[in-house]
Amino acid sequence: GAEEKVDDGLLAGGFESLEDMLEKYLPEEELGEARRLLHGLNQGKPVGAMPLREGAIEAKEMLREEGLDLDVKAFQFEAAEEELREPRKVIMGVIQNSVDVPTTEPFRVQKQALIDKIEKMINLAGESGVQVCCLQEAWNMPFAFCTREKKWSQFAEDVETGESMVKIKELARKWNMVIVSPILERDTKKCDQVWNTAVVVGHTGNIVGKHRKNHIPRVNDFNESTYYMEGDTGHPVFDTKYAKIGVNICYGRHHTLNWMGFGLNGAEIVFNPSATVGALSEPMWAIEGRNAAINNSCVTCPFSFHLPLVSPSLSHKRIRSTTSQKNNGNIGEILITTG
């Protein structure tokens, strides 16, 4: 039979992003105008890239020598200076990770491999000075929510005692970092009910709180009610050491009132960790995130990445997208780590 075409997630011509395509084909002046129209300006200037710290560069090189070649980018949003208040700077990071171990391996092996990988990536974020770091949706497992196979629910764990959460709390203490850890939660106090949950871990390793995904897709293969129920936590905002943060998990980004709920509850930063396919959502990611930032006067960080998707129809698709948007009243730095 005909050989199946593998979708590597790249755009036509082998480009990884629209930015790469524009940089190749547009002269400098036209490129600046295109970016202005697509992304807007920050204090009258394009959003500026910023150099990584020396320790982060060294750590990244060491990981590359170990075989973990990461794409690390940093950007800075500025705010107008004020006379009566000191500037406030928050360093945020989002981590997008791939799956390295074949999904035919024992679940315990797959899970531990991801924990080990994320530990290295969070250590790099720590070397980069990140204060608030968000991992992707269900980071400690392959993306299996389109298979309708219940066996993948075995990756669910207790937010206090699960292997993934124990490691995340340890890393939060190590780096004095707030970490948002989206996992499949097994609610041991409620008949082992499974939820799609973002756990917010404070800088001392304490659990500040959690938000359970409140909008579940039922689109084509993505019938995620096979695995977990709609969340029951409303739109909580967590007052951490560095900022007031909300977490709008994956499919919730399509619902304008979902973003508004976090905004009305006082969120300064709303993360949107996702795991999805480009054909379904890629044209909307940046638009939804930017509109949400404008409408709710907050910083939004939508991002998505997973490899591979565990699905007969989607098994070779690669997803990769990160956008960060801000309104005109906040200051922050964004670190993006992909691998």
C-alpha positions as CSV (number, residue, x, y, z in Angstrom):
1,G,0.0,0.0,0.0
2,A,0.9,3.6,-0.2
3,E,3.4,4.8,2.5
4,E,1.7,7.0,5.1
5,K,2.8,10.6,4.9
6,V,4.3,11.8,8.2
7,D,3.3,15.3,9.3
8,D,6.3,16.7,11.1
9,G,4.5,19.9,12.1
10,L,6.5,22.2,9.8
11,L,4.9,24.7,7.5
12,A,5.2,24.5,3.7
13,G,8.9,25.0,2.7
14,G,10.1,23.4,6.0
15,F,9.5,26.6,8.1
16,E,9.0,26.1,11.8
17,S,6.9,29.3,12.2
18,L,5.3,32.2,10.4
19,E,8.1,34.4,11.8
20,D,10.8,32.3,10.1
21,M,8.9,32.5,6.8
22,L,8.5,36.3,7.0
23,E,12.2,36.8,8.0
24,K,13.3,34.9,4.9
25,Y,11.1,36.6,2.3
26,L,10.5,40.1,3.5
27,P,13.0,43.0,3.5
28,E,13.7,44.6,6.8
29,E,11.3,47.5,6.5
30,E,8.4,45.4,5.3
31,L,9.2,42.8,8.0
32,G,8.8,45.4,10.7
33,E,5.5,46.6,9.2
34,A,4.2,43.0,9.1
35,R,5.2,42.4,12.7
36,R,3.5,45.6,13.7
37,L,0.2,44.5,12.1
38,L,0.5,40.9,13.4
39,H,1.7,41.5,16.9
40,G,1.3,45.2,17.7
41,L,4.0,47.3,19.5
42,N,5.2,47.5,23.0
43,Q,5.7,51.1,24.1
44,G,6.0,52.1,20.5
45,K,8.6,49.5,19.6
46,P,8.6,45.8,18.6
47,V,8.8,43.4,21.5
48,G,12.5,42.9,22.2
49,A,14.4,39.7,22.3
50,M,16.8,39.5,25.2
51,P,20.0,37.6,25.8
52,L,20.0,34.5,28.1
53,R,22.0,34.7,31.3
54,E,25.5,33.2,31.2
55,G,24.5,30.4,33.6
56,A,21.6,29.5,31.3
57,I,23.8,29.4,28.2
58,E,26.2,27.1,30.0
59,A,23.4,24.8,31.2
60,K,21.9,24.7,27.8
61,E,25.2,23.7,26.2
62,M,25.7,20.9,28.8
63,L,22.2,19.5,28.0
64,R,23.0,19.6,24.3
65,E,26.1,17.5,24.9
66,E,23.9,15.1,26.8
67,G,21.6,14.8,23.7
68,L,18.9,17.2,24.9
69,D,19.0,20.0,22.3
70,L,16.5,22.7,23.5
71,D,15.2,25.8,21.7
72,V,15.3,28.6,24.3
73,K,14.1,32.1,23.6
74,A,13.6,35.1,25.8
75,F,11.6,38.3,25.3
76,Q,10.9,41.4,27.3
77,F,7.8,43.4,27.5
78,E,8.3,46.9,29.0
79,A,5.9,49.4,30.6
80,A,6.0,53.1,30.9
81,E,8.1,54.5,33.7
82,E,6.2,55.9,36.7
83,E,7.4,58.6,39.1
84,L,5.6,57.3,42.3
85,R,6.0,53.6,42.0
86,E,9.0,51.3,41.6
87,P,9.0,49.1,38.5
88,R,7.8,45.6,39.0
89,K,9.3,42.8,36.9
90,V,8.0,39.2,36.7
91,I,10.0,36.6,34.8
92,M,7.7,34.0,33.4
93,G,8.5,30.7,31.6
94,V,6.6,28.2,29.6
95,I,8.0,24.8,28.9
96,Q,7.0,22.6,25.9
97,N,8.3,19.1,25.9
98,S,8.2,16.2,23.5
99,V,7.9,12.5,24.4
100,D,11.1,10.5,23.9
101,V,10.2,7.0,25.0
102,P,8.1,4.9,22.6
103,T,4.4,4.7,23.7
104,T,4.7,0.9,23.6
105,E,7.0,0.9,26.6
106,P,5.6,0.2,30.1
107,F,3.8,3.2,31.5
108,R,6.1,3.5,34.5
109,V,9.1,3.8,32.1
110,Q,7.3,6.4,30.0
111,K,6.4,8.5,33.0
112,Q,9.8,8.4,34.6
113,A,11.4,9.4,31.4
114,L,9.2,12.5,31.2
115,I,9.9,13.4,34.9
116,D,13.6,13.2,34.3
117,K,13.4,15.3,31.2
118,I,11.2,18.0,32.8
119,E,13.6,18.2,35.7
120,K,16.4,19.1,33.4
121,M,14.2,21.7,31.6
122,I,13.0,23.3,34.9
123,N,16.6,23.5,36.1
124,L,17.5,25.4,32.9
125,A,14.5,27.7,33.6
126,G,15.9,28.2,37.1
127,E,19.3,29.1,35.7
128,S,17.5,31.6,33.5
129,G,16.0,33.4,36.4
130,V,12.4,32.2,35.8
131,Q,10.1,33.0,38.8
132,V,6.8,31.6,37.5
133,C,6.9,28.5,35.2
134,C,4.1,26.7,33.5
135,L,4.3,23.2,32.0
136,Q,2.1,22.0,29.2
137,E,-1.2,20.2,29.5
138,A,-0.8,16.6,30.9
139,W,3.0,17.0,30.6
140,N,3.8,13.7,32.3
141,M,2.2,11.4,29.8
142,P,1.8,11.0,26.0
143,F,-1.1,12.8,24.5
144,A,-3.7,10.0,24.5
145,F,-7.0,11.8,24.9
146,C,-8.0,11.1,21.3
147,T,-7.8,7.3,21.6
148,R,-10.8,6.6,23.8
149,E,-8.6,3.9,25.5
150,K,-9.2,4.0,29.2
151,K,-5.8,2.4,29.9
152,W,-4.1,5.8,29.6
153,S,-5.9,7.0,32.8
154,Q,-3.3,5.0,34.7
155,F,-1.0,8.1,34.4
156,A,-3.4,9.9,36.8
157,E,-1.9,10.6,40.2
158,D,-2.7,12.2,43.5
159,V,-1.6,15.9,43.7
160,E,0.1,15.4,47.0
161,T,1.8,12.0,46.7
162,G,2.1,11.3,42.9
163,E,5.7,10.9,41.6
164,S,5.4,13.8,39.2
165,M,4.1,16.2,41.9
166,V,6.7,15.2,44.4
167,K,9.4,16.1,41.9
168,I,7.7,19.4,41.0
169,K,7.4,20.5,44.6
170,E,11.1,19.6,45.1
171,L,12.1,21.8,42.1
172,A,9.9,24.7,43.3
173,R,11.8,24.7,46.6
174,K,15.1,24.4,44.9
175,W,14.6,27.4,42.6
176,N,12.3,29.5,44.7
177,M,9.9,29.2,41.8
178,V,6.1,29.0,41.4
179,I,5.4,26.1,39.1
180,V,2.1,25.3,37.3
181,S,1.9,21.6,36.8
182,P,-1.0,20.3,34.6
183,I,-1.6,16.6,35.2
184,L,-4.3,14.0,35.2
185,E,-5.4,14.1,38.8
186,R,-6.7,11.1,40.7
187,D,-9.0,12.3,43.4
188,T,-8.4,9.7,46.1
189,K,-10.9,11.5,48.4
190,K,-13.7,11.1,45.9
191,C,-13.7,7.5,44.7
192,D,-10.6,8.0,42.5
193,Q,-12.4,10.4,40.2
194,V,-10.1,11.6,37.4
195,W,-9.7,15.3,36.5
196,N,-7.6,17.3,34.0
197,T,-6.0,19.5,36.6
198,A,-3.5,22.3,36.8
199,V,-1.8,22.3,40.2
200,V,-0.2,25.5,41.3
201,V,2.9,24.9,43.4
202,G,4.3,27.8,45.5
203,H,7.9,28.9,45.7
204,T,8.3,26.9,49.0
205,G,7.0,23.7,47.5
206,N,3.5,24.1,49.0
207,I,0.4,23.5,46.9
208,V,-1.3,26.9,46.5
209,G,-4.4,25.5,44.8
210,K,-5.6,23.8,41.7
211,H,-7.9,24.4,38.7
212,R,-9.8,21.6,36.9
213,K,-10.4,21.9,33.2
214,N,-13.9,23.1,32.8
215,H,-14.5,22.9,29.0
216,I,-14.1,19.4,27.5
217,P,-13.8,19.0,23.7
218,R,-16.1,16.5,21.9
219,V,-14.7,17.1,18.4
220,N,-13.9,14.2,16.1
221,D,-11.5,11.9,18.0
222,F,-11.2,14.3,20.8
223,N,-13.9,13.1,23.1
224,E,-12.1,13.7,26.3
225,S,-15.0,12.8,28.6
226,T,-13.8,9.3,28.2
227,Y,-11.1,10.2,30.7
228,Y,-12.3,12.9,33.0
229,M,-15.2,15.0,34.0
230,E,-15.8,18.8,33.6
231,G,-14.1,20.7,36.4
232,D,-15.8,21.9,39.5
233,T,-13.4,24.7,40.6
234,G,-14.8,27.7,38.8
235,H,-12.3,30.3,37.8
236,P,-9.8,30.5,40.6
237,V,-7.0,33.0,40.7
238,F,-3.9,32.2,42.9
239,D,-2.1,34.9,44.8
240,T,1.5,33.7,44.6
241,K,4.8,35.4,45.6
242,Y,5.3,36.9,42.2
243,A,1.9,37.5,40.6
244,K,-1.8,36.6,40.7
245,I,-2.2,33.8,38.2
246,G,-5.0,31.9,36.5
247,V,-4.9,28.8,34.3
248,N,-7.2,28.4,31.4
249,I,-6.6,24.8,30.3
250,C,-6.5,23.9,26.6
251,Y,-10.0,23.9,25.1
252,G,-11.1,26.7,27.5
253,R,-9.3,29.2,25.3
254,H,-12.1,29.0,22.7
255,H,-14.6,30.4,25.3
256,T,-14.4,34.1,25.7
257,L,-16.2,34.1,29.1
258,N,-13.7,31.6,30.4
259,W,-10.9,34.1,30.0
260,M,-13.2,36.8,31.4
261,G,-13.9,34.7,34.6
262,F,-10.2,34.7,35.4
263,G,-9.9,38.4,34.6
264,L,-12.8,39.4,36.8
265,N,-11.3,37.4,39.6
266,G,-8.1,39.5,39.4
267,A,-5.7,37.5,37.3
268,E,-2.5,39.3,36.2
269,I,-1.2,36.4,34.2
270,V,-3.4,33.7,32.6
271,F,-1.5,30.6,31.3
272,N,-3.2,28.5,28.7
273,P,-1.3,25.1,28.6
274,S,-2.6,22.9,25.7
275,A,-2.0,19.8,23.8
276,T,-3.7,19.9,20.4
277,V,-3.2,19.6,16.7
278,G,-2.4,22.5,14.4
279,A,-5.1,21.8,11.8
280,L,-7.7,22.2,14.5
281,S,-6.5,25.2,16.4
282,E,-3.3,26.8,15.1
283,P,-5.0,29.7,13.2
284,M,-6.7,30.7,16.5
285,W,-4.0,30.4,19.1
286,A,-2.4,33.8,18.8
287,I,-5.7,35.6,18.1
288,E,-7.5,34.1,21.1
289,G,-4.6,34.8,23.4
290,R,-4.1,38.4,22.2
291,N,-7.8,39.2,22.4
292,A,-8.0,37.8,25.9
293,A,-5.1,40.0,27.0
294,I,-6.7,43.1,25.6
295,N,-10.2,42.4,26.9
296,N,-9.1,41.4,30.4
297,S,-6.1,43.7,31.0
298,C,-3.8,40.8,31.8
299,V,-0.8,38.9,30.4
300,T,-1.8,35.7,28.6
301,C,0.5,32.8,27.7
302,P,-1.0,30.2,25.3
303,F,1.2,27.4,24.2
304,S,0.9,23.9,22.9
305,F,3.3,21.0,22.1
306,H,3.2,17.2,22.2
307,L,5.0,14.4,20.3
308,P,3.7,11.9,19.6
309,L,-0.1,11.9,19.6
310,V,-1.2,8.4,20.5
311,S,-4.0,7.9,18.0
312,P,-4.4,5.7,14.9
313,S,-5.3,8.8,12.8
314,L,-3.0,11.3,14.4
315,S,0.0,9.2,15.5
316,H,2.7,11.1,13.5
317,K,1.6,14.7,14.0
318,R,3.9,17.1,15.7
319,I,2.5,20.2,17.3
320,R,4.4,23.3,18.3
321,S,3.2,26.8,19.0
322,T,3.9,29.4,21.6
323,T,2.5,32.9,21.8
324,S,2.6,35.4,24.7
325,Q,0.5,38.5,24.7
326,K,0.2,41.4,27.1
327,N,-1.9,44.4,27.7
328,N,-0.3,47.8,28.0
329,G,-0.1,47.9,31.8
330,N,2.3,45.1,32.7
331,I,6.0,44.4,32.6
332,G,7.5,41.0,32.2
333,E,10.0,38.7,30.6
334,I,9.0,35.5,28.8
335,L,11.3,32.5,28.5
336,I,10.2,29.8,26.1
337,T,11.9,26.4,26.3
338,T,11.1,23.7,23.8
339,G,12.4,20.3,23.4
